[in-house]
Short mmCIF file of C-alpha atoms in Angstrom, two decimals:
data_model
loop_
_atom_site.label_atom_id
_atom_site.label_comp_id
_atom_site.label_asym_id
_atom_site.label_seq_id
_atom_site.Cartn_x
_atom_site.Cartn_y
_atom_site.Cartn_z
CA UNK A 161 109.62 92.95 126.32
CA UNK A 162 109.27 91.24 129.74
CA UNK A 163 110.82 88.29 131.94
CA UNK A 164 108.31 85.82 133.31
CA UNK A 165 108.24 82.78 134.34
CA UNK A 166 107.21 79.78 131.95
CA UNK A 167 104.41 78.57 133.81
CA UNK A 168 103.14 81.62 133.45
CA UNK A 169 103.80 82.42 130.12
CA UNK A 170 100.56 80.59 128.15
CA UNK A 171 99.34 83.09 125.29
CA UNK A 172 101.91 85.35 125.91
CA UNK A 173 104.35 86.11 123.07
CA UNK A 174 107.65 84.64 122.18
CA UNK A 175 110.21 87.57 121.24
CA UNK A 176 112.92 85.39 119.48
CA UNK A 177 113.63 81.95 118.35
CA UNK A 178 113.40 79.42 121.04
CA UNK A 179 116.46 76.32 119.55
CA UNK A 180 115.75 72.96 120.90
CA UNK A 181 118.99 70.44 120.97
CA UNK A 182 117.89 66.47 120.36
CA UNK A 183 121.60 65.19 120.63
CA UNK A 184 122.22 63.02 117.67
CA UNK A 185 118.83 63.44 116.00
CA UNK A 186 118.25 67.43 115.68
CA UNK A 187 119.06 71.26 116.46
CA UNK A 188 116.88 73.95 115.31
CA UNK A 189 114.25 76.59 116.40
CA UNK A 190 111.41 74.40 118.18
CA UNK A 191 109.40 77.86 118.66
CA UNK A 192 109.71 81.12 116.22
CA UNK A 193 109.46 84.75 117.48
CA UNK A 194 105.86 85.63 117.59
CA UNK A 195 104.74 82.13 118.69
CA UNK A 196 101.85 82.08 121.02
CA UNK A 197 102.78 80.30 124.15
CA UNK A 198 100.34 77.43 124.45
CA UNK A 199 99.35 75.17 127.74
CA UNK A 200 100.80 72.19 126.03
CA UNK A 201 104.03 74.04 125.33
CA UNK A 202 105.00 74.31 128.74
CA UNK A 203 106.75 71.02 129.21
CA UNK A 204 108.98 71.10 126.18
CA UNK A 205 109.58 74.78 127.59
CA UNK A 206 110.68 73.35 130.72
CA UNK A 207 112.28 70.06 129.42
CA UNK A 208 114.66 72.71 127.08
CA UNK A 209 115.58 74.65 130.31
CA UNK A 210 113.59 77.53 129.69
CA UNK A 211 112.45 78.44 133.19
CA UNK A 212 111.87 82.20 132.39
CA UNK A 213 110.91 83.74 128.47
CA UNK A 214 111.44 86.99 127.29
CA UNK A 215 107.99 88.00 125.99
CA UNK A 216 105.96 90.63 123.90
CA UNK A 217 103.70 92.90 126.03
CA UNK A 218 100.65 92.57 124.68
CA UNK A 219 97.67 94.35 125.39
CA UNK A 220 93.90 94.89 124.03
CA UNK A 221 95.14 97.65 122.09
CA UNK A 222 97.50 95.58 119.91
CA UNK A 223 97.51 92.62 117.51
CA UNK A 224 99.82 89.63 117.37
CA UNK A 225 101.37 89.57 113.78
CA UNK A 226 99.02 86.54 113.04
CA UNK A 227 96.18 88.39 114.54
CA UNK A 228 96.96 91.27 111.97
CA UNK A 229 97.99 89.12 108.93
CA UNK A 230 94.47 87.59 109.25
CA UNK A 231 92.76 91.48 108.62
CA UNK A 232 95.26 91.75 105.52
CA UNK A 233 93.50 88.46 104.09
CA UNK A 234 90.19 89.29 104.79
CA UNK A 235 90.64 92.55 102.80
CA UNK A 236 91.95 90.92 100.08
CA UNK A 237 90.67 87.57 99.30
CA UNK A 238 88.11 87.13 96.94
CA UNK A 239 86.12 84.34 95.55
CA UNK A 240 88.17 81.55 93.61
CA UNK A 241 91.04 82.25 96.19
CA UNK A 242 92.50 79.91 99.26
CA UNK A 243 94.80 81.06 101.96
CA UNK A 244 97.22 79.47 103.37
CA UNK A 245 97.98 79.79 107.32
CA UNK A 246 99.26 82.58 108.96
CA UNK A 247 103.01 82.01 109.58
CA UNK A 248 105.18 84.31 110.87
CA UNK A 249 102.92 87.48 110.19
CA UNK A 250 102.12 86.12 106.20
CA UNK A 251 99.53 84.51 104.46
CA UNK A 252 99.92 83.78 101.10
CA UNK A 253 96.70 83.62 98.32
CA UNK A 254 96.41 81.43 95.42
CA UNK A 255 93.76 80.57 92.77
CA UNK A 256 91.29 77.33 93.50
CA UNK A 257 90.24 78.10 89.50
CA UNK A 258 92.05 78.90 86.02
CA UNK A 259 90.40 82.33 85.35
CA UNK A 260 91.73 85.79 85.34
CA UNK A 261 93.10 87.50 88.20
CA UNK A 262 92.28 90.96 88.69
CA UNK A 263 93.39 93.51 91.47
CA UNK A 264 92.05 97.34 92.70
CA UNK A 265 95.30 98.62 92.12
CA UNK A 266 94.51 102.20 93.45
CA UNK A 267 93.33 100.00 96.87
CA UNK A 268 96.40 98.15 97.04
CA UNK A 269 98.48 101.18 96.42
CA UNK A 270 96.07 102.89 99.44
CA UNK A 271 96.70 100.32 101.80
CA UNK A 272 100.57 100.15 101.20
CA UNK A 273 101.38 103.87 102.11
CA UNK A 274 100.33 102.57 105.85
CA UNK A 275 103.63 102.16 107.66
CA UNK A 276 103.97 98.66 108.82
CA UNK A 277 101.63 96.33 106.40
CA UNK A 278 101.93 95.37 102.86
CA UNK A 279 100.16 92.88 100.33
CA UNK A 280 102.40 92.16 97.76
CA UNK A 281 100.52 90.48 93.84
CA UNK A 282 100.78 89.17 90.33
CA UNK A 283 100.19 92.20 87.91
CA UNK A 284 96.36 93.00 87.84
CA UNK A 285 94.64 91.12 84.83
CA UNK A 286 97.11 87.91 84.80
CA UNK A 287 95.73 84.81 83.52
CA UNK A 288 96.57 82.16 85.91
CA UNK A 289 96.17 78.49 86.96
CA UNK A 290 94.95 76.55 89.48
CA UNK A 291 97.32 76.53 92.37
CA UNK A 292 99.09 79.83 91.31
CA UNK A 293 100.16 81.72 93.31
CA UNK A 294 98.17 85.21 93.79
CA UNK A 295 99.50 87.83 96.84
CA UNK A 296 101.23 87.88 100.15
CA UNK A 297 100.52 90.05 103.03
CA UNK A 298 102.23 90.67 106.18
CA UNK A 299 102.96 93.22 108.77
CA UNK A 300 106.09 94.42 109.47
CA UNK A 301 106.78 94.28 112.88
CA UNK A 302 105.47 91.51 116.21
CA UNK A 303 102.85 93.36 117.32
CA UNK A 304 100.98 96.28 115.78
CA UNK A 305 98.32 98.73 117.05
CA UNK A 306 94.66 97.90 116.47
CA UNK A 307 93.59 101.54 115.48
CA UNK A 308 96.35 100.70 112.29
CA UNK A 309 94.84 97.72 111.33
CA UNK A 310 91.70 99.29 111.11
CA UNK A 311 92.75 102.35 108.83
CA UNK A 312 93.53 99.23 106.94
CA UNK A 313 89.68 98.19 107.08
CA UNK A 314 88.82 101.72 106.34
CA UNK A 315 90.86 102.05 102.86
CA UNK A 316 89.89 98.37 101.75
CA UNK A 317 86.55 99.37 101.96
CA UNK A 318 83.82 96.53 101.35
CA UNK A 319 84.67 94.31 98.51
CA UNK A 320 88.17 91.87 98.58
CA UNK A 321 90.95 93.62 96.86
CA UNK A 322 91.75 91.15 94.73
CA UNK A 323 89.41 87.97 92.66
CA UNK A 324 89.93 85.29 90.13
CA UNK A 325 87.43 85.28 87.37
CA UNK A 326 86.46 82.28 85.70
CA UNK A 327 86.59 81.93 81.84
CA UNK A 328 83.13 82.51 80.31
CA UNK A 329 82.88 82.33 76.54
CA UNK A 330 83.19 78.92 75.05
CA UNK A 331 82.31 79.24 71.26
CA UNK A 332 83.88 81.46 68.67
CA UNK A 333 83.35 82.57 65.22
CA UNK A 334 86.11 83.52 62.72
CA UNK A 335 85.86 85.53 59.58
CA UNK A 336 88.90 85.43 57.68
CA UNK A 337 89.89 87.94 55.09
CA UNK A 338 91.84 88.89 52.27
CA UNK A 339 91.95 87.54 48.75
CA UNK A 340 95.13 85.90 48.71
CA UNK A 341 93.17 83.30 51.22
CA UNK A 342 89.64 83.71 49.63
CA UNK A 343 91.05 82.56 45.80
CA UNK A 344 93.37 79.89 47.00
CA UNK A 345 96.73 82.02 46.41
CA UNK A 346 97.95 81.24 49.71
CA UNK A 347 97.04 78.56 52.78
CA UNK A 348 95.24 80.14 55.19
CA UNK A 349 97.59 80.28 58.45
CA UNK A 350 96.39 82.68 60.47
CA UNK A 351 93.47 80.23 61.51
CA UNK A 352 95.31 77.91 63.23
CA UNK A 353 97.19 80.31 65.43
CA UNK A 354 93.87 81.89 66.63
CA UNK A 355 92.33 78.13 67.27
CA UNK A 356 95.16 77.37 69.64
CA UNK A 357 95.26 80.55 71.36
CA UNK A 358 91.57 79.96 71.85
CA UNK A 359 91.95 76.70 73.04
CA UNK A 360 94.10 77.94 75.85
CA UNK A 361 91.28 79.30 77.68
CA UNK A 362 88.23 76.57 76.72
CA UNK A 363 87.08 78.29 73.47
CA UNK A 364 86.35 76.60 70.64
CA UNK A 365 85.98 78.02 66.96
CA UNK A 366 82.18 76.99 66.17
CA UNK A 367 81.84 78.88 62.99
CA UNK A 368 84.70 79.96 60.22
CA UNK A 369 84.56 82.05 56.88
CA UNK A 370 86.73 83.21 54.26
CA UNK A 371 85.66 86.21 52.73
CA UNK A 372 87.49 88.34 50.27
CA UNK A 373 88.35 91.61 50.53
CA UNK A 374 84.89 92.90 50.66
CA UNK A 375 83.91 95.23 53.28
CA UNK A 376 79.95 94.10 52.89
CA UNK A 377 81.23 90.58 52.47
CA UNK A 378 82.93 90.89 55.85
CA UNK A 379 80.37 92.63 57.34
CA UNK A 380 77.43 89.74 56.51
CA UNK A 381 79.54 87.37 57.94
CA UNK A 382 80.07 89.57 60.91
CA UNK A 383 76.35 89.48 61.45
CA UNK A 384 75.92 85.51 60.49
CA UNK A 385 77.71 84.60 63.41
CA UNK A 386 76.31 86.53 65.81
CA UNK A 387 72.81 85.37 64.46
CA UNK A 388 74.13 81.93 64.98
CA UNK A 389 75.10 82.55 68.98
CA UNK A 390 78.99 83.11 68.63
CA UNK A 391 79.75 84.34 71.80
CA UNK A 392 83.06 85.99 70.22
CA UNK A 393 84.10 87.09 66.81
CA UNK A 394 87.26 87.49 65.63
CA UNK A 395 88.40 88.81 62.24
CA UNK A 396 92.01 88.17 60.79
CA UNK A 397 93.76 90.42 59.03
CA UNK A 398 92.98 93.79 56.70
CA UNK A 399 93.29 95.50 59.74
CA UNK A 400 96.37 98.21 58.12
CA UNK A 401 95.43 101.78 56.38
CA UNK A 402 95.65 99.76 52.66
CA UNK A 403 92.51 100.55 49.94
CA UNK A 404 92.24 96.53 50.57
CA UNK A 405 92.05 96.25 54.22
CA UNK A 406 88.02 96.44 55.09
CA UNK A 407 87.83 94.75 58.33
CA UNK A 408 87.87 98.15 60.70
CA UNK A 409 85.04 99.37 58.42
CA UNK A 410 83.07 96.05 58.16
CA UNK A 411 83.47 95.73 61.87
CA UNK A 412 81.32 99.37 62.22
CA UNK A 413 79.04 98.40 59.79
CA UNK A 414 77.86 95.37 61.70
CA UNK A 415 76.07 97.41 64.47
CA UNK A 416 78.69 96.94 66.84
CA UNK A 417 79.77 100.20 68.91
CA UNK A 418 83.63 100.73 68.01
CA UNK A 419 85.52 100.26 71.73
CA UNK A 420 89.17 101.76 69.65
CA UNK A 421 90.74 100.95 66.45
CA UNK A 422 94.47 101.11 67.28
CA UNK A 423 96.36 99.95 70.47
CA UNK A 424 99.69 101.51 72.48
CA UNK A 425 101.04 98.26 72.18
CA UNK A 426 103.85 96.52 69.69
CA UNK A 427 103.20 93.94 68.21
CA UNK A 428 99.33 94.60 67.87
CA UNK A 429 99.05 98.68 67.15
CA UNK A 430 96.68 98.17 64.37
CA UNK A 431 94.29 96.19 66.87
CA UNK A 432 90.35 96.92 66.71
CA UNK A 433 87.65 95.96 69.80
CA UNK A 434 84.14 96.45 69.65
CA UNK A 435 80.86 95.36 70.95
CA UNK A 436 77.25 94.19 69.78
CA UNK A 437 74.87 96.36 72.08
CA UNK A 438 73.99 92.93 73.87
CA UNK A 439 77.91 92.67 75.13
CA UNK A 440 79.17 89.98 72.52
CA UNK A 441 82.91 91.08 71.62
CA UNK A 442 84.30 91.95 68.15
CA UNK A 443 87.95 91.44 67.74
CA UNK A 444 89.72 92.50 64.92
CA UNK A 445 93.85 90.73 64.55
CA UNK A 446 96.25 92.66 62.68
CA UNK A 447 98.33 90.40 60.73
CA UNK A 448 101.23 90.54 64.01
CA UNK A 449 99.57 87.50 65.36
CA UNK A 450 99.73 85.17 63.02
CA UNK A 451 103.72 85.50 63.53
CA UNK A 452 104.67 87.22 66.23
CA UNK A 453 104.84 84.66 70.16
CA UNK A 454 102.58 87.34 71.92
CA UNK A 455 100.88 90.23 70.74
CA UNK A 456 97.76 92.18 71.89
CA UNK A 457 95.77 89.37 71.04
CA UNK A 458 97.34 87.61 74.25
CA UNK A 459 97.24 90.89 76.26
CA UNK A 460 93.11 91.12 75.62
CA UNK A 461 91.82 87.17 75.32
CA UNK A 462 92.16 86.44 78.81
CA UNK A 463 89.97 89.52 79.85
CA UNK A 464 87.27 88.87 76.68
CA UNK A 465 87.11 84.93 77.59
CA UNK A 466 86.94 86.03 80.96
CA UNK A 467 83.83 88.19 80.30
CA UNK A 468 85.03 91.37 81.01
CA UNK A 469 84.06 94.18 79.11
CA UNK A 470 87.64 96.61 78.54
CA UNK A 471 86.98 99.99 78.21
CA UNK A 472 89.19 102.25 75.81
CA UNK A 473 91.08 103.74 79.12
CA UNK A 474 92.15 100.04 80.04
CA UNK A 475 93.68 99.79 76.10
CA UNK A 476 95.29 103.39 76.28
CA UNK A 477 96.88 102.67 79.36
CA UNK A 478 98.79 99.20 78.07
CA UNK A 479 101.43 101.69 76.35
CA UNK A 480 103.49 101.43 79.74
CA UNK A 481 104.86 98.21 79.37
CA UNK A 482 103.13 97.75 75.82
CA UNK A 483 106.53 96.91 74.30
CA UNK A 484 107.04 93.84 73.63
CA UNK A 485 111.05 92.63 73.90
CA UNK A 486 110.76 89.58 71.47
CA UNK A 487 112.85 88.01 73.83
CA UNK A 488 114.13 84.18 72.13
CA UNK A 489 112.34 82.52 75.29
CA UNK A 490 109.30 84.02 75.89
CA UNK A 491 107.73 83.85 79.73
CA UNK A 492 104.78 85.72 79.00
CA UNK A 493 102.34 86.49 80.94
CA UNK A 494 105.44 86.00 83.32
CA UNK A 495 107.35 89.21 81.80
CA UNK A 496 106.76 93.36 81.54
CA UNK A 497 104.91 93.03 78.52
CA UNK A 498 101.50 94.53 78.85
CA UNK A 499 101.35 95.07 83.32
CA UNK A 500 100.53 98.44 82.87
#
């Protein structure tokens, strides 16, 4: 740092916290370290008996920790995303939309082995709200050389880091199984649970059927609704390795290409995903959600509504943090469960 005089001191930069006494009315920093020294601060400089300012020596080859904040946003805001200003070396992201926020991970993790910046985010594939909160990035120190910043460039490569998808898929269709329902033994209430976990993200159950435990019988009614435009289907139950459970089966036979039968994840193991060849999912709910607060069903809607298509990598990989804890309050997606 360097002594100067005030008057001489406009878009230089602060090195500590400049306090400004109002007797009777305030005390507190009037300027922060890393302020830019502006024309109009040079009276309440002066009027605070600051004739001289230690400064930052800054040259072309550095950036001001605004300066450098603003690269760190650039690289990783995305549509559906505002920023707030750069204070203090951080901006902070959050979502304009409800959708699904998804992050490069192996970017992010790129980026943060550079000494001296870091973007901090939610868990890739969150569902969030408008107004949520997304990321943070700073640098660590005042100033920071140029040639850093741009490694920074370099790694991020194109395309934001992070975005927010908006949901997609509005209508749904739902075959539900087993002849306990189909015969009348027992109410249907798996039904209801799927509606309002539907409902969370805009969709709306257009078509339903109960259907016995008859693997054709499934199967036609597989087909039926994606004749009549259901942008989803999603069977309940017979999902297990009993001679009664069909769904897996029926959900082959219907022409759509098997993404996994079986999930890392508990509750939800016996979980099956598939897709018609023109994208339209398949889900198939082992009996875990109609009981259980959150379950691979919860893990996987956000990123089918949001039209993403999940690969079988993206389910084998949920087994790292695809326990759930049960806990008596549950916070999820605000938790472990499923941020692998």
């Amino acid at each position: 740092m360097k002594l100067v005089k005030t008057e001489e001191a406009v878009g230089q930069v602060l090195c500590h916290d400049m306090t400004q006494i109002i007797p009777g009315v305030s005390k507190g920093p009037r300027f922060r370290k890393g302020h830019i020294v502006r024309e109009e601060d040079i009276p309440v400089l002066l009027s605070m008996g600051k004739d001289q300012l230690y400064v930052c020596e800054k040259d072309d080859t550095v950036y001001h920790e605004n300066e450098a904040a603003e690269v760190l946003r650039q690289v990783c805001q995305g549509e559906r995303m505002e920023a707030s200003e750069a204070k203090e070396g951080k901006i902070e992201l959050t979502a304009a939309c409800d959708g699904l926020f998804r992050v490069d991970v192996e970017r992010l993790n790129q980026i943060n082995e550079i000494d001296q910046v870091m973007i901090a985010t939610r868990h890739s594939n969150t569902p969030v709200k408008k107004g949520d909160k997304l990321a943070g990035t700073r640098v660590i120190p005042l100033i920071i050389k140029k040639e850093k910043m741009e490694l920074v460039k370099e790694r991020a490569g194109e395309t934001p880091l992070c975005e927010v998808l908006p949901y997609q898929i509005r209508k749904a269709g739902v075959v539900t199984t087993g002849n306990e329902v189909f015969y009348g033994r027992i109410q249907d209430a798996f039904t209801p649970v799927v509606e309002k976990k539907l409902a969370q993200y805009g969709i709306t159950v257009e078509e339903h059927v109960i259907v016995g435990d008859d693997k054709a019988g499934i199967t036609a009614a597989i087909r039926t609704m994606k004749e009549q435009g259901c942008e989803l289907i999603i069977a309940t139950g017979g999902m297990s390795v009993d001679p009664d459970d069909q769904t897996p089966g029926a959900i082959k036979d219907s022409g759509a290409e098997v993404v996994t039968y079986g999930a890392p994840v508990l509750p939800g193991a016996m979980f099956c995903l598939a897709y018609f060849p023109d994208g339209t999912p398949v889900m198939g709910l082992p009996g875990c959600v109609m009981y259980a607060k959150t379950t691979i069903f919860d893990l996987m809607l956000p990123r089918i509504a949001a039209g993403v298509k999940v690969t079988r990598q993206e389910i084998t990989r949920l087994g790292n943090g695809g326990l759930c804890l049960g806990c008596q309050e549950c916070r999820w997606p605000d938790c472990g469960f499923g941020t692998a």
